[in-house]
Tab-separated table of C-alpha atoms and ligand atoms in Angstrom:
chain	number	residue	atom	x	y	z
A	1	MET	CA	-8.943	30.635	33.857
A	2	ILE	CA	-9.160	29.204	30.353
A	3	ASP	CA	-5.992	27.358	29.421
A	4	ALA	CA	-4.638	28.805	26.177
A	5	GLY	CA	-1.276	27.011	25.980
A	6	PRO	CA	-0.573	25.080	22.770
A	7	VAL	CA	-1.712	21.495	22.364
A	8	ILE	CA	0.826	18.969	21.108
A	9	VAL	CA	-0.796	16.453	18.771
A	10	TRP	CA	1.426	13.407	18.745
A	11	PHE	CA	0.971	11.484	15.468
A	12	ARG	CA	1.838	7.790	15.677
A	13	ARG	CA	-0.029	5.385	13.383
A	14	ASP	CA	-2.813	7.823	12.502
A	15	LEU	CA	-1.047	9.676	9.689
A	16	ARG	CA	-4.113	11.501	8.408
A	17	LEU	CA	-6.124	14.681	8.892
A	18	ALA	CA	-9.640	13.294	8.365
A	19	ASP	CA	-11.364	11.277	11.090
A	20	ASN	CA	-8.507	11.960	13.434
A	21	PRO	CA	-10.062	12.613	16.866
A	22	ALA	CA	-6.843	13.732	18.601
A	23	LEU	CA	-6.247	16.362	15.925
A	24	ALA	CA	-9.914	17.366	15.670
A	25	THR	CA	-10.237	17.851	19.439
A	26	ALA	CA	-7.041	19.892	19.602
A	27	ALA	CA	-8.173	22.062	16.684
A	28	ALA	CA	-11.649	22.563	18.140
A	29	SER	CA	-10.124	23.896	21.372
A	30	GLY	CA	-9.046	26.990	19.429
A	31	ARG	CA	-5.588	26.732	20.971
A	32	PRO	CA	-2.387	26.635	18.884
A	33	VAL	CA	-1.634	23.119	17.656
A	34	ILE	CA	1.858	21.620	17.432
A	35	PRO	CA	1.827	18.405	15.367
A	36	ILE	CA	4.763	16.114	16.095
A	37	TYR	CA	5.995	12.699	14.953
A	38	ILE	CA	8.570	10.938	17.127
A	39	LEU	CA	10.881	8.212	15.840
A	40	ASP	CA	10.433	6.521	19.175
A	41	GLU	CA	13.378	4.808	20.861
A	42	THR	CA	11.513	3.753	24.026
A	43	PRO	CA	12.766	0.278	25.036
A	44	GLY	CA	10.238	-2.550	24.608
A	45	LEU	CA	8.790	-1.317	21.309
A	46	ARG	CA	9.227	-3.409	18.201
A	47	ARG	CA	11.217	-1.419	15.641
A	48	PRO	CA	9.687	-1.135	12.155
A	49	GLY	CA	11.176	-3.411	9.484
A	50	GLY	CA	12.811	-2.267	6.245
A	51	ALA	CA	9.657	-2.099	4.113
A	52	SER	CA	7.757	-0.265	6.859
A	53	ARG	CA	10.561	2.284	7.156
A	54	TRP	CA	10.292	2.926	3.423
A	55	TRP	CA	6.543	3.493	3.768
A	56	LEU	CA	6.900	5.674	6.847
A	57	ASP	CA	9.315	7.964	5.016
A	58	LYS	CA	6.776	8.630	2.228
A	59	SER	CA	3.796	8.826	4.533
A	60	LEU	CA	5.452	11.436	6.755
A	61	ARG	CA	6.284	13.541	3.701
A	62	ALA	CA	2.637	13.394	2.628
A	63	LEU	CA	1.401	14.291	6.120
A	64	ALA	CA	3.850	17.192	6.415
A	65	ALA	CA	2.645	18.577	3.059
A	66	SER	CA	-1.016	18.297	4.114
A	67	LEU	CA	-0.301	20.098	7.382
A	68	GLU	CA	1.562	22.828	5.552
A	69	ALA	CA	-1.468	23.349	3.328
A	70	LEU	CA	-3.382	24.141	6.541
A	71	GLY	CA	-0.778	26.706	7.536
A	72	SER	CA	0.764	24.275	10.035
A	73	ARG	CA	3.862	22.044	10.192
A	74	LEU	CA	4.975	18.574	11.216
A	75	ILE	CA	7.762	18.631	13.806
A	76	LEU	CA	10.027	15.568	13.702
A	77	ARG	CA	12.011	14.403	16.701
A	78	ARG	CA	13.907	11.255	17.552
A	79	GLY	CA	14.517	9.596	20.940
A	80	PRO	CA	12.530	7.965	23.750
A	81	ALA	CA	9.027	9.492	23.611
A	82	ALA	CA	8.989	10.549	27.278
A	83	ALA	CA	12.195	12.558	26.970
A	84	VAL	CA	11.167	14.096	23.633
A	85	LEU	CA	7.730	15.146	24.890
A	86	GLU	CA	9.096	16.550	28.151
A	87	GLU	CA	11.543	18.635	26.170
A	88	MET	CA	8.809	19.798	23.767
A	89	ILE	CA	6.545	20.827	26.649
A	90	ALA	CA	9.382	22.810	28.229
A	91	GLN	CA	10.312	24.466	24.919
A	92	THR	CA	6.821	25.394	23.748
A	93	GLY	CA	4.893	25.940	26.969
A	94	ALA	CA	2.359	23.362	25.749
A	95	SER	CA	-0.236	22.526	28.348
A	96	ALA	CA	-1.662	19.388	26.725
A	97	VAL	CA	-0.606	16.363	24.674
A	98	PHE	CA	-3.252	14.507	22.652
A	99	TRP	CA	-2.794	11.212	20.774
A	100	ASN	CA	-4.742	8.329	19.278
A	101	ARG	CA	-4.401	4.953	20.954
A	102	LEU	CA	-2.333	1.919	19.926
A	103	TYR	CA	-2.880	-1.558	21.310
A	104	ASP	CA	0.365	-3.538	21.387
A	105	GLY	CA	1.883	-4.213	24.787
A	106	GLY	CA	4.916	-1.943	24.396
A	107	ALA	CA	2.814	1.033	23.265
A	108	VAL	CA	0.185	0.526	25.971
A	109	GLU	CA	2.846	0.447	28.691
A	110	ARG	CA	4.618	3.484	27.288
A	111	ASP	CA	1.411	5.494	27.054
A	112	MET	CA	0.308	4.611	30.577
A	113	ALA	CA	3.690	5.693	31.929
A	114	LEU	CA	3.524	8.959	29.949
A	115	LYS	CA	0.142	9.807	31.454
A	116	LYS	CA	1.834	9.716	34.854
A	117	VAL	CA	5.052	11.583	34.101
A	118	LEU	CA	4.198	14.365	31.653
A	119	ALA	CA	3.716	17.826	33.122
A	120	ALA	CA	0.710	18.511	30.873
A	121	GLU	CA	-2.838	17.296	30.391
A	122	THR	CA	-2.865	14.057	28.368
A	123	ARG	CA	-5.830	12.741	26.389
A	124	SER	CA	-6.083	9.712	24.146
A	125	PHE	CA	-8.684	8.771	21.528
A	126	ASN	CA	-9.697	5.903	19.266
A	127	ALA	CA	-8.743	6.373	15.613
A	128	ALA	CA	-7.623	2.854	14.704
A	129	LEU	CA	-10.513	0.507	15.460
A	130	LEU	CA	-14.278	0.224	15.058
A	131	ASN	CA	-14.542	-1.056	18.625
A	132	GLU	CA	-12.062	-0.758	21.455
A	133	PRO	CA	-10.631	-4.185	22.363
A	134	TRP	CA	-12.133	-3.997	25.852
A	135	GLU	CA	-15.606	-3.013	24.677
A	136	VAL	CA	-16.514	-6.331	23.043
A	137	LYS	CA	-17.152	-8.925	25.742
A	138	THR	CA	-18.796	-12.332	26.040
A	139	GLY	CA	-21.963	-12.739	28.091
A	140	THR	CA	-19.769	-13.543	31.087
A	141	GLY	CA	-17.599	-10.451	30.612
A	142	LYS	CA	-14.588	-12.214	29.077
A	143	ASP	CA	-12.602	-11.475	25.926
A	144	TYR	CA	-13.286	-13.578	22.816
A	145	SER	CA	-11.049	-16.258	21.372
A	146	VAL	CA	-13.271	-17.322	18.450
A	147	PHE	CA	-13.913	-15.032	15.498
A	148	THR	CA	-17.570	-15.751	14.600
A	149	PRO	CA	-19.152	-14.927	17.981
A	150	TYR	CA	-16.680	-12.041	18.354
A	151	TRP	CA	-17.775	-10.538	15.060
A	152	ARG	CA	-21.465	-11.065	15.811
A	153	ALA	CA	-21.045	-9.101	19.040
A	154	ALA	CA	-18.709	-6.491	17.535
A	155	ARG	CA	-20.859	-5.894	14.468
A	156	GLY	CA	-23.954	-5.486	16.615
A	157	ARG	CA	-22.353	-2.396	18.109
A	158	LEU	CA	-21.813	-0.734	14.721
A	159	ASP	CA	-25.263	0.491	13.752
A	160	LYS	CA	-24.173	4.074	13.852
A	161	VAL	CA	-20.590	4.812	12.833
A	162	ASP	CA	-19.534	8.447	12.572
A	163	VAL	CA	-16.586	9.967	10.750
A	164	LEU	CA	-15.007	13.303	11.664
A	165	PRO	CA	-14.320	15.719	8.794
A	166	ALA	CA	-10.808	17.064	8.149
A	167	ARG	CA	-10.006	20.569	9.456
A	168	ARG	CA	-9.474	23.396	6.997
A	169	ARG	CA	-7.088	25.411	9.219
A	170	LEU	CA	-4.964	24.923	12.291
A	171	THR	CA	-3.774	27.688	14.609
A	172	SER	CA	0.020	27.892	14.744
A	173	PRO	CA	2.057	28.545	17.880
A	174	GLU	CA	3.826	31.914	18.145
A	175	GLN	CA	7.105	30.162	17.538
A	176	TRP	CA	7.738	26.775	15.980
A	177	PRO	CA	10.114	24.420	17.802
A	178	ASP	CA	13.048	22.892	15.886
A	179	SER	CA	12.503	19.817	13.775
A	180	ASP	CA	14.811	17.061	12.544
A	181	GLY	CA	15.177	16.697	8.780
A	182	LEU	CA	13.340	13.593	7.551
A	183	SER	CA	16.175	12.602	5.211
A	184	ASP	CA	18.529	12.465	8.216
A	185	TRP	CA	16.462	9.604	9.615
A	186	LYS	CA	17.527	7.516	6.600
A	187	LEU	CA	14.264	5.597	6.432
A	188	HIS	CA	14.594	5.217	2.673
A	189	PRO	CA	17.005	2.362	1.867
A	190	THR	CA	20.376	3.162	0.310
A	191	ASN	CA	23.300	0.890	-0.562
A	192	PRO	CA	21.456	-0.933	-2.009
A	193	ASP	CA	18.166	0.824	-2.667
A	194	TRP	CA	15.993	-2.271	-3.132
A	195	SER	CA	12.723	-0.321	-3.215
A	196	GLU	CA	12.264	0.161	-6.976
A	197	GLY	CA	9.259	-2.200	-7.151
A	198	PHE	CA	7.512	-0.270	-4.366
A	199	SER	CA	6.546	2.422	-6.860
A	200	VAL	CA	3.204	0.588	-7.203
A	201	TRP	CA	2.212	2.253	-3.904
A	202	THR	CA	1.204	5.813	-3.056
A	203	PRO	CA	1.672	6.171	0.709
A	204	GLY	CA	-0.282	8.964	2.380
A	205	GLU	CA	-3.855	10.007	3.028
A	206	ALA	CA	-4.689	10.951	-0.576
A	207	GLY	CA	-3.296	7.644	-1.892
A	208	ALA	CA	-5.316	5.743	0.709
A	209	ARG	CA	-8.535	7.509	-0.213
A	210	ARG	CA	-7.944	6.846	-3.919
A	211	ARG	CA	-7.383	3.131	-3.201
A	212	LEU	CA	-10.653	2.936	-1.312
A	213	ASP	CA	-12.583	4.797	-4.010
A	214	THR	CA	-11.085	2.703	-6.806
A	215	PHE	CA	-11.808	-0.502	-4.933
A	216	LEU	CA	-15.415	0.434	-4.218
A	217	SER	CA	-16.076	1.621	-7.756
A	218	GLN	CA	-14.240	-1.161	-9.603
A	219	SER	CA	-13.364	-4.237	-7.577
A	220	ILE	CA	-15.914	-4.840	-4.845
A	221	LYS	CA	-18.291	-6.454	-7.294
A	222	GLY	CA	-17.384	-10.126	-7.047
A	223	TYR	CA	-15.088	-9.617	-4.038
A	224	GLY	CA	-16.750	-12.450	-2.067
A	225	GLU	CA	-15.563	-15.008	-4.638
A	226	GLY	CA	-12.645	-13.223	-6.258
A	227	ARG	CA	-10.798	-12.220	-3.095
A	228	ASP	CA	-9.042	-15.605	-3.075
A	229	ARG	CA	-7.596	-15.204	-6.572
A	230	PRO	CA	-4.069	-13.777	-6.685
A	231	ASP	CA	-4.196	-13.598	-10.490
A	232	ILE	CA	-6.917	-10.933	-10.521
A	233	ASP	CA	-6.990	-7.520	-8.932
A	234	GLN	CA	-9.962	-7.997	-6.642
A	235	THR	CA	-8.887	-6.939	-3.148
A	236	SER	CA	-8.547	-3.423	-1.805
A	237	ARG	CA	-4.809	-3.354	-0.972
A	238	LEU	CA	-5.704	-1.010	1.847
A	239	SER	CA	-3.716	-2.923	4.477
A	240	PRO	CA	-0.594	-0.694	4.596
A	241	HIS	CA	-2.783	2.435	4.540
A	242	LEU	CA	-4.830	1.050	7.428
A	243	HIS	CA	-1.708	0.022	9.328
A	244	PHE	CA	-0.256	3.522	9.189
A	245	GLY	CA	-3.637	5.086	9.804
A	246	GLU	CA	-3.677	7.019	6.540
A	247	ILE	CA	-7.289	5.969	6.439
A	248	GLY	CA	-9.301	4.715	9.385
A	249	PRO	CA	-11.652	1.745	9.574
A	250	ARG	CA	-14.614	4.031	10.300
A	251	GLN	CA	-14.055	5.791	6.968
A	252	VAL	CA	-13.863	2.435	5.161
A	253	TRP	CA	-16.958	1.236	7.011
A	254	VAL	CA	-19.077	4.274	6.194
A	255	ALA	CA	-18.023	4.381	2.522
A	256	THR	CA	-18.795	0.673	2.108
A	257	GLN	CA	-22.170	0.914	3.860
A	258	THR	CA	-23.075	3.967	1.791
A	259	LEU	CA	-22.381	1.996	-1.373
A	260	ALA	CA	-24.323	-1.003	-0.047
A	261	ALA	CA	-27.323	1.262	0.648
A	262	THR	CA	-27.469	2.312	-3.024
A	263	GLY	CA	-27.829	-1.336	-4.008
A	264	GLU	CA	-24.959	-0.989	-6.484
A	265	ALA	CA	-22.906	-3.634	-4.723
A	266	ALA	CA	-24.212	-6.996	-3.545
A	267	LEU	CA	-24.506	-7.539	0.186
A	268	ARG	CA	-22.518	-10.776	-0.041
A	269	ASP	CA	-19.579	-8.724	-1.346
A	270	THR	CA	-19.840	-5.761	1.027
A	271	GLU	CA	-20.466	-7.983	4.070
A	272	LYS	CA	-17.512	-10.199	3.192
A	273	PHE	CA	-15.288	-7.151	2.843
A	274	LEU	CA	-16.484	-5.701	6.155
A	275	SER	CA	-15.880	-9.055	7.840
A	276	GLU	CA	-12.239	-8.863	6.720
A	277	LEU	CA	-12.043	-5.582	8.599
A	278	GLY	CA	-13.598	-7.671	11.359
A	279	TRP	CA	-10.571	-10.000	11.324
A	280	ARG	CA	-8.356	-6.954	11.724
A	281	GLU	CA	-10.463	-5.900	14.718
A	282	PHE	CA	-10.418	-9.423	16.154
A	283	ASN	CA	-6.628	-9.652	15.867
A	284	HIS	CA	-6.256	-6.353	17.739
A	285	HIS	CA	-8.660	-7.643	20.379
A	286	VAL	CA	-6.517	-10.781	20.752
A	287	LEU	CA	-3.275	-8.764	20.816
A	288	PHE	CA	-4.592	-6.409	23.468
A	289	HIS	CA	-5.609	-9.283	25.728
A	290	HIS	CA	-2.516	-11.413	24.903
A	291	PRO	CA	0.333	-8.935	24.348
A	292	GLN	CA	2.888	-11.726	23.903
A	293	ILE	CA	1.376	-13.170	20.676
A	294	ALA	CA	4.342	-12.212	18.475
A	295	THR	CA	6.657	-14.411	20.492
A	296	GLU	CA	4.579	-17.027	22.338
A	297	ASN	CA	2.201	-19.708	21.077
A	298	LEU	CA	-1.313	-18.875	22.185
A	299	LYS	CA	-2.097	-22.557	22.602
A	300	GLY	CA	0.023	-24.529	25.040
A	301	GLY	CA	1.601	-27.738	23.832
A	302	PHE	CA	3.033	-26.143	20.707
A	303	GLY	CA	6.167	-25.360	22.692
A	304	ARG	CA	7.102	-29.012	22.305
A	305	ILE	CA	7.184	-29.075	18.478
A	306	PRO	CA	10.583	-30.299	17.278
A	307	TRP	CA	11.128	-27.323	14.952
A	308	ARG	CA	13.952	-27.850	12.468
A	309	LYS	CA	16.875	-25.471	12.075
A	310	ASP	CA	17.493	-25.447	8.338
A	311	ILE	CA	19.170	-22.270	7.166
A	312	LYS	CA	19.446	-23.437	3.565
A	313	ALA	CA	15.753	-24.242	3.272
A	314	PHE	CA	14.779	-21.015	5.050
A	315	ARG	CA	16.863	-19.021	2.600
A	316	ALA	CA	15.327	-20.841	-0.386
A	317	TRP	CA	11.904	-19.924	1.009
A	318	THR	CA	12.777	-16.237	1.452
A	319	GLU	CA	14.232	-16.063	-2.060
A	320	GLY	CA	11.368	-17.881	-3.781
A	321	ARG	CA	13.419	-20.936	-4.784
A	322	THR	CA	11.524	-23.787	-3.130
A	323	GLY	CA	10.502	-25.470	-6.394
A	324	TYR	CA	6.820	-24.912	-5.504
A	325	PRO	CA	5.697	-22.260	-7.992
A	326	LEU	CA	2.842	-20.681	-5.992
A	327	VAL	CA	5.042	-20.350	-2.890
A	328	ASP	CA	7.905	-18.952	-4.954
A	329	ALA	CA	5.661	-16.495	-6.795
A	330	GLY	CA	4.366	-15.163	-3.482
A	331	MET	CA	7.787	-14.808	-1.901
A	332	ARG	CA	9.091	-12.965	-4.970
A	333	GLU	CA	6.045	-10.703	-5.090
A	334	LEU	CA	6.740	-9.897	-1.432
A	335	TRP	CA	10.390	-9.079	-2.018
A	336	ALA	CA	9.669	-6.956	-5.092
A	337	THR	CA	6.596	-5.022	-3.931
A	338	GLY	CA	6.380	-5.383	-0.137
A	339	PHE	CA	3.039	-7.177	-0.512
A	340	MET	CA	1.666	-10.670	-1.019
A	341	HIS	CA	-1.900	-11.711	-1.745
A	342	ASN	CA	-3.684	-13.166	1.302
A	343	ARG	CA	-4.312	-16.626	-0.193
A	344	VAL	CA	-0.648	-16.905	-1.152
A	345	ARG	CA	0.441	-15.694	2.309
A	346	MET	CA	-1.491	-18.627	3.759
A	347	VAL	CA	0.098	-21.114	1.365
A	348	ALA	CA	3.639	-19.727	1.722
A	349	ALA	CA	3.386	-19.536	5.515
A	350	SER	CA	1.939	-23.037	5.747
A	351	PHE	CA	4.783	-24.293	3.553
A	352	LEU	CA	7.405	-22.880	5.928
A	353	VAL	CA	5.725	-24.184	9.058
A	354	LYS	CA	4.406	-27.531	7.860
A	355	HIS	CA	6.478	-28.604	4.856
A	356	LEU	CA	9.782	-27.331	6.239
A	357	LEU	CA	8.849	-27.630	9.936
A	358	ILE	CA	10.503	-24.268	10.629
A	359	ASP	CA	9.246	-22.254	13.607
A	360	TRP	CA	6.467	-19.800	12.591
A	361	ARG	CA	8.312	-17.040	14.469
A	362	GLU	CA	11.103	-17.109	11.881
A	363	GLY	CA	8.567	-16.558	9.122
A	364	GLU	CA	6.832	-13.873	11.148
A	365	ARG	CA	10.130	-11.991	11.446
A	366	TRP	CA	10.798	-12.245	7.713
A	367	PHE	CA	7.328	-10.889	6.929
A	368	TRP	CA	7.832	-8.177	9.549
A	369	ASP	CA	10.882	-6.934	7.691
A	370	THR	CA	9.563	-7.237	4.135
A	371	LEU	CA	5.818	-6.413	4.219
A	372	VAL	CA	4.714	-2.802	3.739
A	373	ASP	CA	1.640	-3.686	5.823
A	374	ALA	CA	3.659	-5.436	8.585
A	375	ASP	CA	1.427	-5.163	11.614
A	376	LEU	CA	2.034	-6.738	14.981
A	377	ALA	CA	-1.568	-7.824	15.534
A	378	ASN	CA	-2.291	-9.063	12.008
A	379	ASN	CA	1.061	-10.647	11.276
A	380	ALA	CA	1.483	-12.570	14.519
A	381	ALA	CA	-2.169	-13.637	14.695
A	382	ASN	CA	-2.167	-14.870	11.100
A	383	TRP	CA	1.096	-16.785	11.530
A	384	GLN	CA	-0.330	-18.416	14.633
A	385	TRP	CA	-3.524	-19.150	12.697
A	386	VAL	CA	-1.551	-20.913	9.961
A	387	ALA	CA	0.619	-22.825	12.434
A	388	GLY	CA	-2.466	-23.951	14.346
A	389	CYS	CA	-1.477	-22.465	17.699
A	390	GLY	CA	-3.463	-19.206	17.455
A	391	ALA	CA	-6.887	-18.039	18.578
A	392	ASP	CA	-9.511	-19.723	16.384
A	393	ALA	CA	-6.669	-21.236	14.345
A	394	SER	CA	-6.679	-23.428	11.299
A	395	PRO	CA	-6.615	-27.068	12.544
A	396	TRP	CA	-3.079	-28.423	12.900
A	397	PHE	CA	-3.797	-31.352	10.548
A	398	ARG	CA	-4.668	-29.029	7.660
A	399	VAL	CA	-1.595	-29.038	5.426
A	400	PHE	CA	-2.121	-26.973	2.285
A	401	ASN	CA	-1.011	-28.713	-0.881
A	402	PRO	CA	0.701	-25.887	-2.819
A	403	GLN	CA	0.027	-27.610	-6.133
A	404	THR	CA	-3.736	-27.999	-5.694
A	405	GLN	CA	-3.960	-24.505	-4.186
A	406	ALA	CA	-2.325	-23.168	-7.360
A	407	GLU	CA	-4.737	-25.111	-9.593
A	408	LYS	CA	-7.708	-23.790	-7.662
A	409	PHE	CA	-6.771	-20.149	-7.140
A	410	ASP	CA	-4.441	-19.420	-10.069
A	411	PRO	CA	-6.193	-21.633	-12.606
A	412	ASP	CA	-4.514	-20.221	-15.719
A	413	GLY	CA	-1.130	-19.884	-14.046
A	414	ALA	CA	-1.051	-16.131	-14.767
A	415	TYR	CA	0.123	-15.205	-11.262
A	416	VAL	CA	2.926	-17.775	-11.291
A	417	ARG	CA	4.045	-16.760	-14.793
A	418	ARG	CA	4.204	-13.134	-13.698
A	419	TRP	CA	6.563	-13.769	-10.773
A	420	VAL	CA	8.327	-16.976	-11.813
A	421	PRO	CA	8.879	-16.529	-15.554
A	422	GLU	CA	11.340	-19.446	-15.698
A	423	PHE	CA	8.750	-21.901	-14.364
A	424	GLY	CA	8.504	-24.849	-16.742
A	425	THR	CA	12.089	-24.440	-18.011
A	426	SER	CA	15.267	-26.201	-16.856
A	427	ALA	CA	16.236	-23.008	-14.968
A	428	TYR	CA	13.487	-23.605	-12.374
A	429	PRO	CA	14.650	-25.554	-9.274
A	430	ALA	CA	13.309	-28.992	-8.330
A	431	PRO	CA	11.184	-29.094	-5.133
A	432	ILE	CA	13.399	-28.760	-2.043
A	433	VAL	CA	11.149	-31.168	-0.186
A	434	ASP	CA	8.757	-33.914	-1.294
A	435	HIS	CA	5.125	-33.015	-0.564
A	436	ALA	CA	3.964	-36.463	0.598
A	437	MET	CA	6.988	-36.948	2.876
A	438	ALA	CA	6.690	-33.427	4.298
A	439	ARG	CA	2.992	-33.840	4.977
A	440	LYS	CA	3.571	-37.093	6.848
A	441	ARG	CA	6.424	-35.539	8.847
A	442	ALA	CA	4.305	-32.526	9.833
A	443	LEU	CA	1.348	-34.647	10.874
A	444	ALA	CA	3.616	-36.878	12.983
A	445	ALA	CA	5.293	-33.883	14.672
A	446	LEU	CA	2.057	-32.017	15.349
A	447	GLY	CA	0.010	-35.101	16.171
A	448	ASN	CA	2.445	-36.018	18.934
A	449	LEU	CA	1.628	-32.925	20.955
B	1	LIG	P1	-8.725	-6.979	1.570
B	1	LIG	O1	-9.170	-8.343	1.166
B	1	LIG	O2	-9.106	-5.858	0.703
B	1	LIG	O3	-9.261	-6.757	3.054
B	1	LIG	C1	-9.531	-5.461	3.610
B	1	LIG	C2	-8.778	-5.256	4.886
B	1	LIG	O4	-9.172	-6.206	5.859
B	1	LIG	C3	-7.273	-5.436	4.748
B	1	LIG	O5	-6.662	-4.271	4.264
B	1	LIG	C4	-6.867	-5.776	6.167
B	1	LIG	O6	-6.744	-4.614	6.962
B	1	LIG	C5	-8.057	-6.579	6.660
B	1	LIG	N1	-7.779	-8.013	6.488
B	1	LIG	C6	-7.977	-8.777	5.400
B	1	LIG	N2	-7.627	-10.061	5.659
B	1	LIG	C7	-7.198	-10.087	6.934
B	1	LIG	C8	-6.721	-11.112	7.786
B	1	LIG	N3	-6.595	-12.393	7.385
B	1	LIG	N4	-6.340	-10.768	9.048
B	1	LIG	C9	-6.462	-9.504	9.476
B	1	LIG	N5	-6.918	-8.494	8.725
B	1	LIG	C10	-7.283	-8.789	7.465
B	1	LIG	N6	-2.314	-8.243	7.252
B	1	LIG	C11	-1.767	-7.078	7.652
B	1	LIG	O7	-2.423	-6.042	7.582
B	1	LIG	N7	-0.504	-7.037	8.157
B	1	LIG	C12	0.265	-8.159	8.281
B	1	LIG	O8	1.402	-8.078	8.771
B	1	LIG	C13	-0.278	-9.389	7.830
B	1	LIG	N8	0.453	-10.535	7.894
B	1	LIG	C14	-0.105	-11.710	7.483
B	1	LIG	C15	0.645	-12.893	7.583
B	1	LIG	C16	0.120	-14.104	7.164
B	1	LIG	C17	0.912	-15.380	7.316
B	1	LIG	C18	-1.192	-14.144	6.638
B	1	LIG	C19	-1.794	-15.441	6.172
B	1	LIG	C20	-1.942	-12.984	6.536
B	1	LIG	C21	-1.423	-11.769	6.966
B	1	LIG	N9	-2.173	-10.565	6.894
B	1	LIG	C22	-1.620	-9.393	7.329
B	1	LIG	C23	-3.610	-10.581	6.526
B	1	LIG	C24	-3.942	-10.381	5.049
B	1	LIG	O9	-3.156	-11.206	4.245
B	1	LIG	C25	-3.777	-8.939	4.592
B	1	LIG	O10	-4.418	-8.054	5.483
B	1	LIG	C26	-4.404	-8.753	3.194
B	1	LIG	O11	-3.794	-9.613	2.284
B	1	LIG	C27	-4.263	-7.320	2.761
B	1	LIG	O12	-4.733	-7.166	1.466
B	1	LIG	P2	-5.957	-6.239	1.134
B	1	LIG	O13	-5.798	-4.948	1.831
B	1	LIG	O14	-6.074	-6.215	-0.347
B	1	LIG	O15	-7.150	-7.065	1.780
């Protein structure tokens, strides 16, 4: 007998219609499709921070509108995923649940448990990565801990990357189950609503596609050099869209390779850009094999660092009042827009860890709450990279000098002037720590390990 019960498509961080294998497979079955998003309260999952909740609110609205244009709907439910899905299966008579995979420890455990308990067929797919974390292995069958050989192996598997088209129509169930109202989830901040500066973003699949197209038509030329300059608009700003799966890495890959094939963009620029996607892949590979990276140093020994507890200095860092203009500009950009340029993230993070000798996990948590692209794999791995305890990390004795970094990467001071307009006046604070002293202190603390 052919099973004709509805298929539940459980959206998680794949908030798009195109290149979405769970949705495409459900639609191709010809059975009714019930799209659902669950505000998941399963224990062991890291809850999204404030900026991510803002983004999620907008992205879900965009996804719901796109589904409605296909004659479908997005059902919203809140609670532990197992209980919500069991209830949905009972209410709708669904005989299958499809989803796209996630790779952090809490999600992997949850999904494995669901496969055992749900009274329906379950199928999972890859929408988030170019390679699955377990597919890229060393010659001896181990996972990688160094980026360059990882990327050589991973890239070698990407000769033929395919993208699935978006569906034009979805079959509806005879009766739609109830849905929560999105506004009741209160994802958008109120009292105070601090999100005014976030209007620079357009969450959702259409916004993601426009970002990619604009980047490839306007900014990829010179990306290899210019990507380190916070004062010019040279990077894609795709990171929040990729995090929420409004666009997938296969789509970015194919669009970039198509452009490269026309010869309109230089290979040094397209390859550099693709290798940044490679870092995203590598960090997911590391996270999958080391699920504890958000809380534990990957390299032993770092547990003995005499981290300082300094609430006043930490607060000055979060508020962009350290007296180091590049650090302060970055921290204010972050607070205002939910984003910070990659070069400045490195300098600001290094300042917290090395100049202030404050545990990288405190910085990681602040970024988690304030970044619109906050991502467990990328945030934790990059903080560990800066601190020196991560996979393939920056050497511990490398202490960025915020002043020379500013001279090199913001040579006209335009970025600093934009975010720290009082710089150079008596209103700007003096440095909260002396660079030479802080450098010596960091080297002594880290060198003693
Ligand atoms: P582009 O230069 O256009 O790069 C394209 C894509 O490649 C990005 O969208 C991103 O998905 C990926 N990418 C680029 N650089 C990196 C990198 N260093 N590591 C992993 N992937 C990368 N990125 C996040 O997505 N989420 C985070 O929570 C996050 N936290 C970070 C914390 C620190 C301390 C540091 C130093 C970096 C962090 N990054 C994080 C990485 C990087 O800063 C951002 O991905 C990048 O700035 C996003 O801008 P973009 O999309 O314009 O990048």
